[in-house]
Amino acid sequence: MRSKIVFKLFTLTTLLCVFILTTVFIGQTFFFKQYYAHQKVNDIQAAMDRYADEYMQNKENKYVQQKLEQDFYQEHNTWITTLDQNGNLKNVDDFYLEFQSERTKDEAFADKTIRIPLHYLLDFEDALADDLLLKPDVRIGIYGIKRGSTVVPYVIGHLGIFVPNTLGTIGALDPYELEQEQENVAYWENKQLKKAAGEYLSKWIEQNPSGQLQETDRSFLKESSSQSPADIREESTLEQVKPVEPASSPQDIVQLIGTVTAVQLPNRGEGSNAIYTNTLFMDKIKDFQASLLLKPNPTMDQSIQVEDDEQNNIQYKILIKPLSIDGQKSYLIAMTSLQPVDEAVQMVKEYYVYLIVFVMLLVLLASFYYSKKIASPLLKMNQTTKKMANLDFSESVTVKSRDELGTLSENINILSNTLHKHIKQLQQDIEKEKQLENTRREFISGVSHELKTPLSIMKSTISILQDDVAKHKRGYYFQALEKEVDKMDRLIADMLELAKYESGTYQMQVEPFYIDEMIERVCAPLILEASKKQVTIRLELPPFEVIANEHRIEQVITNFLTNAIRHTPEAGVVTISVKDEENQVKVCVENTGEPILMERLEKIWDRFYRGDTSRERSKGETGLGLAISRNILELHGSKYGVENTETGVLFYFYLRKNK
């Protein structure tokens, strides 16, 4: 049998280790990349939702918005920015030109000052060059996409070298088509948007054969080819350089001519928006803008769009989330790289070649040792557990090794002892349950007994009223009914409060307060009741601050004091004192009068217990006051009690002082 166990353990352990190694290898080399990308996208989507909330809270503060972008990149290694409804960067205002348009067929742009963002037309490094030809007072031409009262340009250039091509509005001439001696040719373009506009116009021409665009008249280029760009800018007139208008064209494409009035370029030293320098991210934003303006996607405005992209053998994820800011459509666009996981997967593949050989040798040796080592104590455990299966816990396992088998043997022995103890505990619990059931029965019996008397009185009174007996005493009988109803109401309220305390779920909230002030407040309304019996209330209250629930302790003191006044004979004395005992305060309520019988001292805290049943019930007492007080003090963890003194009875309890 021992040989069978060793062989089985060796075989199973080896196969298990090989299976685990194979699973880990397949998971890390084939599935980990997909899992990483999926988890990365989910994390970024959640982060974009949080970013959108913070952005909406600071939508008027561009500095906070740029800080949010920087924090997002540092935390998630992901570029993010906000675009307006036309795909322009939303939270930047340091990279633009202002353009005073001249006459045009579109009245929305005639003689208007238009601000045009340059981050889609001009690279950040080119903008910092000293020889930039884009300056104020320079006359330029623009081809762009019309969106309401704004224009999104895809080509701008100096007049004199800037004319339509054969499609009329796609863009400027290729600079290499100009004469080689004509230097400093100046025009700038958004290649992505220009390409999309070309495809858009080509499709429009196919669908509108009667609206063919006219060929460009390039004769003025030959006339001006011998002039310098400065001469062209100074001498060209609107008529000389005006682009040839197509016979008809789509309304989304506009051609504008005018003069630059102001140019705002970013300053590297002032920490301009870092997105300008990220050429790859800017290209993706341009691609999105081109699709947004000329290739609308119906699902774009509904949920987050996730797109895959690859550049230089590196995988990227592009995420686009639509927003609504001040009633206008906006977009969050984020780009993250999957390069780290690609490198990690490649490294794992190379590493596993060496790891598999080493692990396989280790698995064989470990499996053999493990099988031999574990077989012997398992046989011993088998014999012992057979007896345990028959509920014979007299024998313990004798394996003393300091490994898992030794721990297992100790656990088996502990299990045996625990089961034996639990069997005894179960027997005790059964006895407690029987006692609890008896307590429930006593409680129900007490409640029934307490309710029986007022119900009987009420029934008799109602019968008298129904039979019109003693009509002159109807007011008396109604008053008696009301009195019995009040008794039942107090009884039910006390029962509910007692049940709340005994439920085991009530949490007592404590706070510091002065016990002497609270006792004085309790005594004030009871002085009148005491004076009716000619009972004197004495107060010995040095100031002490305690930690307890003030309302509940007030309830306890009220109960103790009311009982004391009730059981004090005429001309008697009730003394309330507060004594300092190290870290505690002892509160005492002592009254003169007859002592409590010793056999009743232990029962006095039980519910429905009364020293004089008939007298207490006639006074409207429920017999639950001291039971409620006991539960309140126990929830405070306070020591409490009652004892007979030379002159009467003393009730006391302790509270923790506030240090």
XYZ file of C-alpha atoms in Angstrom:
659
model
C 0.000 0.000 0.000
C 2.863 2.340 0.843
C 4.334 1.886 -2.666
C 1.005 2.721 -4.245
C 0.740 5.952 -2.270
C 4.293 6.986 -3.174
C 3.761 6.289 -6.859
C 0.427 8.065 -6.954
C 1.746 11.103 -5.140
C 4.815 11.283 -7.358
C 2.769 11.006 -10.562
C 0.073 13.446 -9.491
C 2.535 15.999 -8.156
C 4.611 15.894 -11.334
C 1.591 16.201 -13.602
C 0.135 18.991 -11.480
C 3.351 21.018 -11.570
C 3.700 20.520 -15.320
C 0.079 21.564 -15.821
C 0.522 24.675 -13.674
C 3.724 25.609 -15.480
C 2.083 25.132 -18.881
C -1.001 27.106 -17.847
C 1.080 29.978 -16.530
C 3.182 30.048 -19.686
C 0.140 30.059 -21.990
C -1.629 32.620 -19.869
C 1.305 35.000 -19.696
C 2.316 34.718 -23.338
C -1.055 34.513 -25.091
C -3.822 35.811 -22.850
C -2.040 38.278 -20.620
C -1.718 40.858 -23.381
C -5.457 40.771 -24.123
C -6.255 40.866 -20.419
C -3.882 43.781 -19.877
C -5.362 45.735 -22.778
C -8.928 45.043 -21.619
C -8.140 45.999 -18.027
C -6.228 49.054 -19.170
C -9.190 50.240 -21.228
C -11.604 49.654 -18.336
C -9.339 51.542 -15.927
C -8.966 54.451 -18.318
C -12.714 54.549 -18.989
C -13.366 54.788 -15.257
C -10.624 57.411 -14.926
C -12.144 59.379 -17.822
C -15.484 59.429 -16.017
C -13.791 60.847 -12.911
C -11.814 63.279 -15.062
C -15.042 64.451 -16.715
C -16.622 65.154 -13.321
C -13.605 67.169 -12.149
C -13.431 68.952 -15.493
C -17.080 70.009 -15.249
C -16.433 71.404 -11.777
C -13.522 73.511 -13.102
C -14.728 74.203 -16.635
C -13.990 77.929 -16.318
C -10.402 77.533 -15.067
C -8.005 76.549 -17.856
C -5.047 76.293 -15.468
C -6.850 73.680 -13.384
C -7.839 71.875 -16.581
C -4.215 71.684 -17.743
C -3.248 70.451 -14.267
C -5.905 67.729 -14.553
C -4.388 66.628 -17.881
C -0.903 66.469 -16.362
C -2.112 64.541 -13.313
C -4.016 62.127 -15.544
C -0.871 61.418 -17.583
C 1.292 60.926 -14.489
C -1.201 58.576 -12.864
C -2.265 56.509 -15.884
C 0.576 57.133 -18.377
C -2.135 58.241 -20.796
C -2.512 61.455 -22.757
C -5.894 63.133 -22.447
C -7.462 66.411 -23.546
C -10.840 67.999 -24.224
C -12.133 68.971 -27.665
C -15.010 71.259 -28.590
C -17.829 70.388 -31.005
C -15.502 71.087 -33.969
C -12.637 68.943 -32.671
C -10.475 71.901 -31.540
C -8.499 71.809 -28.306
C -10.775 73.337 -25.713
C -8.606 74.485 -22.825
C -5.806 76.307 -24.699
C -5.593 79.925 -25.820
C -1.887 80.446 -26.527
C -1.591 79.148 -30.127
C -3.814 81.015 -32.617
C -4.055 83.850 -35.122
C -6.741 86.469 -35.591
C -7.829 87.060 -39.153
C -9.809 89.983 -40.608
C -11.751 88.565 -43.548
C -12.528 90.475 -46.733
C -15.451 90.107 -49.068
C -16.764 86.591 -49.559
C -19.904 84.935 -50.862
C -20.734 83.710 -47.332
C -22.135 86.653 -45.381
C -21.386 84.871 -42.072
C -17.656 85.526 -42.658
C -17.738 88.817 -44.602
C -15.633 91.528 -42.952
C -15.353 89.566 -39.688
C -12.523 89.038 -37.230
C -12.045 85.285 -36.934
C -9.821 83.454 -34.455
C -8.178 80.389 -35.979
C -6.329 77.761 -33.857
C -2.862 77.017 -35.244
C -2.017 73.817 -33.361
C -3.545 71.735 -36.201
C -1.700 73.642 -38.973
C 1.662 74.444 -37.446
C 4.056 72.184 -35.532
C 5.145 73.342 -32.091
C 8.830 73.446 -33.046
C 8.080 75.368 -36.252
C 6.076 77.892 -34.263
C 9.165 78.677 -32.161
C 11.362 79.311 -35.224
C 12.658 82.858 -35.709
C 11.972 82.885 -39.459
C 8.248 82.158 -39.168
C 6.510 84.053 -41.998
C 3.116 84.107 -40.314
C 2.958 87.633 -38.876
C 0.468 90.497 -38.477
C -0.483 92.546 -41.581
C 0.186 89.591 -43.882
C -2.627 88.841 -46.319
C -3.549 85.155 -46.461
C -6.063 82.800 -47.988
C -7.919 80.064 -46.124
C -9.664 76.869 -47.136
C -11.775 75.403 -44.345
C -14.831 73.560 -43.155
C -17.780 75.741 -42.194
C -19.485 74.979 -38.902
C -22.144 77.560 -38.101
C -20.438 80.916 -37.614
C -16.979 79.365 -37.297
C -14.540 77.916 -39.778
C -12.099 75.054 -39.248
C -9.210 75.651 -41.721
C -7.246 72.884 -43.312
C -4.979 75.110 -45.459
C -3.769 78.672 -44.974
C -1.158 80.451 -47.088
C 0.245 83.797 -48.220
C -1.623 85.406 -51.091
C 0.312 85.362 -54.330
C 1.296 81.699 -54.033
C -1.926 80.282 -52.692
C -4.594 79.198 -55.201
C -7.066 76.324 -55.594
C -6.007 73.142 -57.295
C -8.045 71.346 -59.946
C -10.749 70.487 -57.445
C -11.127 74.126 -56.598
C -10.990 74.053 -52.817
C -8.854 71.188 -51.613
C -5.695 73.166 -50.913
C -2.685 75.073 -52.069
C -0.269 74.198 -54.806
C 2.597 71.894 -53.950
C 5.546 74.229 -53.252
C 7.742 72.162 -55.563
C 5.523 73.103 -58.505
C 6.667 76.701 -58.116
C 9.834 78.065 -59.608
C 12.923 76.868 -57.729
C 14.230 80.411 -57.360
C 11.074 81.475 -55.543
C 12.087 80.880 -51.926
C 10.269 81.138 -48.599
C 7.036 79.704 -49.931
C 4.705 79.978 -46.952
C 1.616 77.887 -46.498
C 0.463 75.506 -43.774
C -2.007 72.645 -43.826
C -3.827 70.062 -41.713
C -3.073 67.008 -43.826
C -5.688 64.770 -42.238
C -8.499 67.285 -42.651
C -7.268 68.251 -46.121
C -7.333 64.616 -47.232
C -10.836 64.154 -45.821
C -11.985 67.343 -47.568
C -10.572 66.061 -50.859
C -12.435 62.765 -50.522
C -15.561 64.640 -49.532
C -15.350 66.930 -52.576
C -14.535 64.094 -54.954
C -17.618 62.250 -53.797
C -19.668 65.434 -54.121
C -18.486 65.926 -57.717
C -19.450 62.344 -58.592
C -22.910 62.925 -57.174
C -23.283 66.368 -58.814
C -21.940 66.038 -62.400
C -23.615 69.322 -63.400
C -21.645 71.211 -60.752
C -18.119 70.550 -62.074
C -15.475 72.827 -60.619
C -13.540 75.131 -62.915
C -9.867 74.654 -63.595
C -7.540 77.014 -61.771
C -6.112 79.909 -63.709
C -2.437 79.802 -62.838
C -1.274 82.481 -65.217
C -0.663 84.929 -62.401
C 1.942 82.546 -60.989
C 4.030 82.897 -64.109
C 3.711 86.651 -63.922
C 4.837 86.702 -60.315
C 7.355 83.886 -60.414
C 10.257 86.290 -60.844
C 9.201 88.334 -57.831
C 10.153 87.661 -54.270
C 7.515 86.659 -51.732
C 7.820 90.093 -50.130
C 7.074 91.760 -53.496
C 4.128 89.408 -53.967
C 2.682 90.354 -50.596
C 3.159 94.068 -51.243
C 1.996 94.270 -54.853
C -0.708 91.598 -55.119
C -4.235 92.863 -55.216
C -7.390 90.996 -54.346
C -8.297 90.608 -58.005
C -4.819 89.285 -58.909
C -4.736 86.571 -56.283
C -8.375 85.730 -55.754
C -8.874 81.933 -56.002
C -10.991 80.769 -58.859
C -14.508 80.118 -57.523
C -16.131 76.827 -58.573
C -19.329 76.969 -60.553
C -21.001 75.312 -57.581
C -19.674 73.628 -54.443
C -20.939 72.080 -51.227
C -21.903 74.525 -48.496
C -19.547 72.893 -45.956
C -16.418 74.167 -47.789
C -15.483 77.861 -47.588
C -12.742 80.024 -49.132
C -11.683 83.152 -47.260
C -9.217 85.970 -47.971
C -8.068 88.536 -45.476
C -5.333 90.014 -43.325
C -3.690 88.642 -40.182
C -4.331 91.060 -37.303
C -2.668 89.160 -34.436
C -0.617 86.010 -33.899
C -0.293 84.238 -30.508
C 2.397 81.551 -30.317
C 3.289 79.339 -27.353
C 6.381 80.119 -25.302
C 8.520 77.146 -24.375
C 9.820 78.890 -21.276
C 6.335 79.380 -19.814
C 5.458 75.687 -19.914
C 2.921 75.649 -22.688
C 0.507 72.791 -23.118
C 2.552 69.580 -23.432
C 0.102 68.165 -25.966
C 1.595 70.481 -28.620
C 4.847 68.496 -28.456
C 3.199 65.074 -28.754
C 3.077 64.743 -32.528
C 1.502 61.284 -32.459
C -1.324 62.348 -30.159
C -1.915 65.489 -32.221
C -2.166 63.366 -35.382
C -4.835 61.191 -33.723
C -6.734 64.291 -32.676
C -6.549 65.549 -36.278
C -7.851 62.189 -37.536
C -10.759 62.414 -35.097
C -11.474 66.002 -36.137
C -11.559 65.026 -39.821
C -13.985 62.173 -39.068
C -16.074 64.409 -36.842
C -16.453 67.148 -39.461
C -16.689 65.205 -42.704
C -17.309 61.551 -41.784
C -19.953 61.675 -39.020
C -20.445 58.504 -37.003
C -23.981 58.112 -35.521
C -22.621 56.197 -32.505
C -20.021 58.844 -31.664
C -22.345 60.833 -29.412
C -23.733 57.844 -27.527
C -20.929 56.178 -25.572
C -17.165 55.861 -25.200
C -15.535 54.783 -28.446
C -12.396 52.615 -28.290
C -10.150 52.364 -31.340
C -6.948 50.418 -31.994
C -3.926 51.956 -33.634
C -0.379 50.868 -34.402
C 2.659 53.073 -34.960
C 6.217 51.773 -35.304
C 5.077 48.282 -34.217
C 3.624 49.710 -31.009
C -0.025 49.175 -30.194
C -2.119 52.110 -28.961
C -5.653 52.488 -27.642
C -7.637 55.616 -28.543
C -10.645 56.380 -26.305
C -13.216 59.065 -27.122
C -15.979 60.073 -24.689
C -18.752 62.555 -25.634
C -19.615 65.321 -23.165
C -22.164 68.116 -22.937
C -20.708 71.364 -21.593
C -23.058 74.339 -21.287
C -25.400 72.741 -23.807
C -22.671 72.255 -26.424
C -21.212 68.942 -27.529
C -17.628 68.318 -26.460
C -15.337 65.302 -26.442
C -12.702 63.743 -24.208
C -9.984 61.988 -26.184
C -7.283 59.845 -24.594
C -4.419 57.800 -26.017
C -2.453 55.122 -24.174
C 0.379 52.882 -25.264
C 0.499 49.093 -24.870
C 4.270 48.998 -25.374
C 5.078 47.934 -21.762
C 3.041 44.741 -22.031
C 4.522 43.929 -25.464
C 8.011 44.141 -24.008
C 6.996 42.117 -20.961
C 5.445 39.331 -23.079
C 8.536 39.112 -25.269
C 10.768 38.917 -22.215
C 8.575 36.185 -20.691
C 8.849 34.060 -23.836
C 12.634 34.240 -23.761
C 12.788 33.674 -20.011
C 10.541 30.597 -20.032
C 12.893 28.660 -22.293
C 15.429 28.488 -19.432
C 12.835 28.353 -16.674
C 11.032 25.271 -18.017
C 14.183 23.122 -18.056
C 15.140 24.106 -14.513
C 11.625 23.770 -13.138
C 11.101 20.334 -14.673
C 14.236 18.971 -12.931
C 13.123 20.583 -9.694
C 9.614 19.167 -10.065
C 10.896 15.601 -10.483
C 13.148 15.779 -7.427
C 10.568 17.547 -5.278
C 7.803 15.145 -6.289
C 9.873 12.114 -5.328
C 10.888 13.566 -1.939
C 7.407 14.829 -1.261
C 5.864 11.444 -2.034
C 8.250 9.528 0.220
C 8.035 12.025 3.033
C 4.267 12.274 3.128
C 3.364 8.605 2.738
C 4.430 7.358 6.182
C 2.579 9.895 8.358
C -0.482 9.584 6.119
C -0.779 5.927 7.050
C -0.650 6.816 10.738
C -3.267 9.480 10.267
C -5.452 7.021 8.403
C -5.581 4.696 11.393
C -6.444 7.494 13.819
C -9.083 9.118 11.638
C -10.867 5.766 11.239
C -11.535 5.826 14.968
C -12.569 9.477 14.795
C -15.050 8.566 12.070
C -16.742 6.314 14.647
C -16.801 9.208 17.163
C -13.988 7.663 19.160
C -11.761 10.602 20.138
C -9.699 8.749 22.722
C -6.624 8.304 20.496
C -4.431 11.119 19.145
C -2.105 11.289 16.147
C 1.555 10.706 17.083
C 3.245 12.465 14.113
C 5.676 15.059 15.552
C 7.309 16.509 12.406
C 7.593 20.314 12.091
C 6.151 20.567 8.616
C 2.628 20.689 7.217
C 2.063 17.052 8.150
C 3.023 17.814 11.734
C 0.660 20.756 11.682
C -2.031 18.542 10.192
C -1.575 15.991 12.951
C -1.798 18.733 15.575
C -4.926 20.045 13.886
C -6.457 16.572 13.956
C -5.734 16.348 17.663
C -7.136 19.846 18.174
C -10.177 18.870 16.136
C -10.701 15.849 18.342
C -10.496 17.930 21.512
C -12.663 20.667 20.014
C -15.359 18.217 18.982
C -15.332 16.746 22.459
C -15.678 20.219 24.004
C -18.350 21.227 21.539
C -20.393 18.159 22.364
C -20.331 19.236 25.997
C -21.020 22.831 25.004
C -23.927 21.690 22.878
C -25.413 19.930 25.858
C -25.020 23.104 27.915
C -26.563 25.169 25.126
C -29.521 22.846 25.058
C -29.962 23.410 28.787
C -29.664 27.193 28.281
C -32.202 27.038 25.501
C -34.576 25.264 27.818
C -34.008 27.937 30.428
C -34.536 30.634 27.816
C -37.762 29.000 26.747
C -38.884 28.986 30.366
C -37.971 32.676 30.592
C -40.024 33.399 27.485
C -42.965 31.563 28.949
C -42.613 33.481 32.201
C -42.413 36.737 30.280
C -45.522 35.931 28.260
C -47.270 34.831 31.413
C -46.289 38.067 33.145
C -47.451 40.179 30.215
C -50.731 38.291 30.064
C -51.221 38.728 33.789
C -50.378 42.446 33.652
C -52.778 43.037 30.764
C -55.537 40.909 32.232
C -56.378 43.259 35.119
C -56.765 46.512 33.097
C -58.622 44.649 30.383
C -61.036 43.224 32.950
C -61.621 46.647 34.450
C -62.165 48.149 30.993
C -64.591 45.376 30.061
C -66.613 45.872 33.248
C -66.675 49.628 32.816
C -67.817 49.339 29.196
C -70.608 46.981 30.268
C -71.782 49.504 32.879
C -71.753 52.292 30.305
C -73.638 50.164 27.763
C -76.340 49.276 30.329
C -76.724 52.950 31.342
C -76.212 52.026 34.976
C -75.341 54.995 37.231
C -75.669 57.585 34.518
C -74.626 60.310 36.948
C -71.196 58.585 37.165
C -70.484 58.343 33.435
C -67.657 60.848 33.754
C -66.133 58.777 36.521
C -66.279 55.594 34.429
C -64.821 57.308 31.371
C -61.998 58.632 33.547
C -61.417 55.099 34.838
C -61.264 53.797 31.271
C -58.748 56.496 30.332
C -56.639 55.635 33.357
C -56.516 51.939 32.430
C -55.648 52.791 28.807
C -52.765 54.969 30.060
C -51.532 52.068 32.185
C -51.566 49.740 29.195
C -49.809 52.367 27.070
C -47.037 52.742 29.662
C -46.752 48.979 29.983
C -46.380 48.491 26.220
C -43.873 51.367 25.928
C -41.769 49.890 28.757
C -41.960 46.415 27.214
C -40.763 47.731 23.839
C -37.919 49.680 25.453
C -36.865 46.644 27.488
C -36.946 44.434 24.377
C -34.748 46.963 22.567
C -32.111 46.824 25.285
C -32.224 43.025 25.572
C -31.970 42.494 21.788
C -28.167 42.634 21.894
C -27.990 45.033 18.917
C -28.548 48.349 20.669
C -25.454 50.589 20.671
C -25.205 53.042 23.559
C -23.855 56.433 22.435
C -21.862 58.191 25.179
C -20.671 61.743 25.666
C -19.254 63.871 28.507
C -21.656 65.782 30.799
C -21.815 67.009 34.387
C -23.683 64.508 36.564
C -24.480 67.055 39.294
C -26.238 69.390 36.855
C -28.251 66.551 35.387
C -29.365 65.300 38.854
C -30.470 68.800 39.853
C -32.504 68.974 36.651
C -34.175 65.615 37.448
C -34.970 66.589 41.056
C -36.636 69.891 40.189
C -39.984 68.474 38.922
C -40.071 65.757 41.638
C -39.840 68.152 44.585
C -43.593 68.828 44.387
C -44.422 65.121 44.496
C -42.091 64.692 47.468
C -43.587 67.683 49.294
C -47.065 66.140 49.075
C -45.782 63.301 51.261
C -43.721 65.706 53.389
C -40.558 63.940 52.075
C -37.322 65.935 52.120
C -34.863 65.555 49.206
C -31.234 66.165 50.137
C -28.557 66.753 47.499
C -24.839 66.105 48.009
C -23.540 66.877 44.520
C -19.922 67.923 44.043
C -19.270 68.737 40.343
C -18.024 65.787 38.310
C -17.899 65.295 34.529
C -18.667 61.741 33.460
C -18.769 59.777 30.197
C -22.178 58.197 29.541
C -25.438 58.563 27.642
C -26.979 61.513 29.452
C -30.576 60.772 28.444
C -30.443 57.122 29.556
C -28.676 57.881 32.858
C -31.312 60.530 33.499
C -33.901 57.799 32.970
C -32.141 55.574 35.547
C -31.889 58.342 38.165
C -35.527 59.299 37.591
C -36.559 55.689 38.185
C -34.420 55.328 41.332
C -35.606 58.661 42.722
C -39.296 58.006 41.946
C -39.116 54.610 43.654
C -37.355 56.162 46.647
C -40.016 58.862 47.067
C -42.805 56.299 46.684
C -41.377 53.998 49.374
C -40.395 56.745 51.827
C -42.837 57.299 54.693
C -44.159 60.743 55.586
C -41.543 63.131 57.009
C -38.879 60.831 55.589
C -35.687 61.789 53.759
C -34.347 60.907 50.295
C -30.610 61.567 49.868
C -28.922 61.783 46.466
C -25.108 61.857 46.593
C -22.178 61.696 44.190
C -18.880 60.286 45.472
C -15.402 60.254 43.920
C -13.791 56.814 43.728
C -10.505 57.017 41.732
C -11.445 56.851 38.034
C -15.149 56.398 38.733
C -18.045 58.292 40.259
C -20.520 56.512 42.540
C -24.105 57.799 42.335
C -26.267 56.870 45.354
C -30.013 57.245 45.967
C -30.896 56.404 49.611
C -34.274 56.672 51.287
C -35.442 56.142 54.830
C -38.070 53.532 55.438
C -38.535 49.809 55.692
C -35.720 47.608 54.317
C -36.205 45.114 51.510
C -36.362 41.493 52.512
C -33.160 39.629 51.685
C -34.940 37.074 49.483
C -36.329 39.949 47.400
C -33.041 41.825 46.849
C -32.011 39.560 43.934
C -35.468 39.579 42.343
C -35.957 43.310 42.485
C -34.292 43.795 39.081
C -36.533 41.229 37.346
C -39.273 42.435 35.040
C -42.823 42.579 36.439
C -41.513 42.128 39.965
C -43.216 44.217 42.674
C -42.629 44.235 46.401
C -46.321 44.892 47.067
C -48.194 43.787 43.963
C -51.608 45.238 44.663
C -50.280 48.574 45.913
C -47.860 49.056 43.011
C -50.442 48.179 40.373
C -52.937 50.568 41.886
C -50.410 53.348 41.444
C -50.112 52.566 37.736
C -46.645 51.003 37.858
C -45.655 48.444 35.199
C -42.965 46.623 37.162
C -40.411 47.192 34.361
C -38.615 50.319 35.580
C -35.772 48.596 37.437
C -35.408 45.985 34.662
C -34.963 48.805 32.133
C -32.495 50.576 34.460
C -30.507 47.359 34.850
C -30.176 46.960 31.054
C -29.131 50.608 30.609
C -26.393 50.260 33.245
C -25.196 46.939 31.784
C -24.956 48.532 28.325
C -22.726 51.188 29.951
C -20.624 48.458 31.561
C -21.437 50.017 34.948
C -21.463 48.268 38.285
C -24.798 48.674 40.107
C -26.711 47.296 43.084
C -29.114 47.704 45.978
C -28.539 47.165 49.691
C -30.270 47.772 52.978
C -28.855 50.409 55.296
C -29.424 51.167 58.984
C -32.151 53.663 58.107
C -33.579 52.403 54.835
C -32.561 51.277 51.319
C -29.664 52.389 49.076
C -29.592 52.098 45.249
C -26.237 52.869 43.597
C -24.311 52.670 40.317
C -20.921 53.735 38.965
C -19.980 55.926 35.966
C -16.596 56.564 34.357
C -15.119 60.010 34.962
C -14.027 62.165 32.028
C -10.267 62.695 32.264
